[in-house]
Amino acid sequence: MKFALRADLLDFDAAPAWGRVSGVGDEGLRWRPDHWLLVDGGRIAGALPGTEAPGPDWQLIDRRGQLLTPGFIDTHVHCPQLDVIASYGSGLLDWLETYTFPAERRFSDPEVAAAGAALFLDSLLAHGTTAAVVFPTVHKVSAEALFAAAEQRGMRLIAGKVLMDRHAPDGLRDDVEGARADCEALIRRWHGRGRNAYAVTVRFAITSTREQLAMAGELLAQHPGLYMQTHVAENRDEVRWVGELFPEARSYLDVYQRHGLLGERSVLAHGIWLDADDRALLAASGAHIAFCPTSNLFLGSGLFDWQAAVDAGHRVSLASDVGGGTSLSMQRTMAEGYKVQMLRGTRISAWTALHAATRGAAEALGLDHEIGHLGAGASADLALWDWSAGGVARHRDAVARGEVPGLEKQDLHARVFAWMMLADERCLAATWVAGRPAFERVETNPR
């Protein structure tokens, strides 16, 4: 479909400056209020000022006064864990045993896996997320269901069958050769099909033997272009256990390095308990950390040091990590990420957070030619937002716009920061995937 969408366009054409608030026209930030975004054949064809409507061969969608961003990119999230989101308190290892593993066993059933994948992806779209790096379960059928559902919706999805051959309950363990065969079959069928990409998916070092980790490294070597996803250094008890299981390794991250699992397409969730050598290794390998603030806070895992990552030169993206995370909303994720950094004594801007959930995530995944921004040639993965929802947020936005007597109008960052802190999926008006409508709220509430 060929259409033009009129709204306030906000995205990035480069990374914003770290540690300060850039203004309009400064490095990275691209702000085009009241513009038409032109979409042709599922891709962005350009933009025009709102007063210069395109010709009669374009379908016009006038949503002036609303905010248009690229669809969010969630770089670490678990499809089957919608069943356990907001389950009452324990640390990571107990939480897995008590809640996560029983829920994941259900996904051996093809009907459960198909229904779960549909609910999960539709929920992402209803939160403005159009691309994701996803854990299914150890069962091949769960990965099949997820890939099929993403293909049906046209979404950019990175996923793969989870590898776990030890320290997991019955019904959630595989073996090295069986897992290899499953992965090979899934790679042949799904990698590069539509917008799907395969990720060799190691649950974490605790649940894979050395033999399975070596097999995972062999898959990456044999199939250039695959991704790798796993968890690292999330919880201090987990880190201690990894040290006991792999005494030959210098660190938790070194376990993955020794087995050929670190590279430019490696996504490692959490990375809280890393040291300077680990961060240097991330920078040298091109691997990046998916920062999961709501999960880290909910499970009491710790406070991620984003400043140290910047100093070391490795990339950071943002991720919900549902179900340890408490919301699929990337605004809620950004807001909690800001608070985590404040507790560490670092203040990040709204631009830093928003970039890490859009173009920054795309760059970390090597997909910035396709997603994460509103530049010409990108896939038209779009999210249209109200600036506020509810009386308090509407009043706060009015203050930012200078519409409250006695208070001065604020700059764009102040307005976007308030949106980031107060918005959630209630503000989402519509989502498009590759130019196709994927979600639309029945009633909209502009501004």
PDB file of N, CA, C and O in Angstrom, residues 22 227 352 443:
ATOM      1  N   SER A  22      21.189  16.546  24.032  1.00  0.00           N
ATOM      2  CA  SER A  22      21.361  17.224  22.758  1.00  0.00           C
ATOM      3  C   SER A  22      20.100  18.000  22.413  1.00  0.00           C
ATOM      4  O   SER A  22      18.987  17.586  22.756  1.00  0.00           O
ATOM      5  N   TYR A 227      22.808 -15.579  14.432  1.00  0.00           N
ATOM      6  CA  TYR A 227      22.971 -14.846  15.682  1.00  0.00           C
ATOM      7  C   TYR A 227      23.245 -15.837  16.811  1.00  0.00           C
ATOM      8  O   TYR A 227      23.081 -17.054  16.651  1.00  0.00           O
ATOM      9  N   THR A 352      19.226   9.041  24.788  1.00  0.00           N
ATOM     10  CA  THR A 352      20.023   7.818  24.951  1.00  0.00           C
ATOM     11  C   THR A 352      19.120   6.593  25.097  1.00  0.00           C
ATOM     12  O   THR A 352      19.352   5.558  24.463  1.00  0.00           O
ATOM     13  N   GLU A 443     -10.257   3.563  19.816  1.00  0.00           N
ATOM     14  CA  GLU A 443     -10.456   4.990  20.016  1.00  0.00           C
ATOM     15  C   GLU A 443      -9.103   5.638  20.277  1.00  0.00           C
ATOM     16  O   GLU A 443      -8.284   5.098  21.025  1.00  0.00           O
TER      17      GLU A 443
END
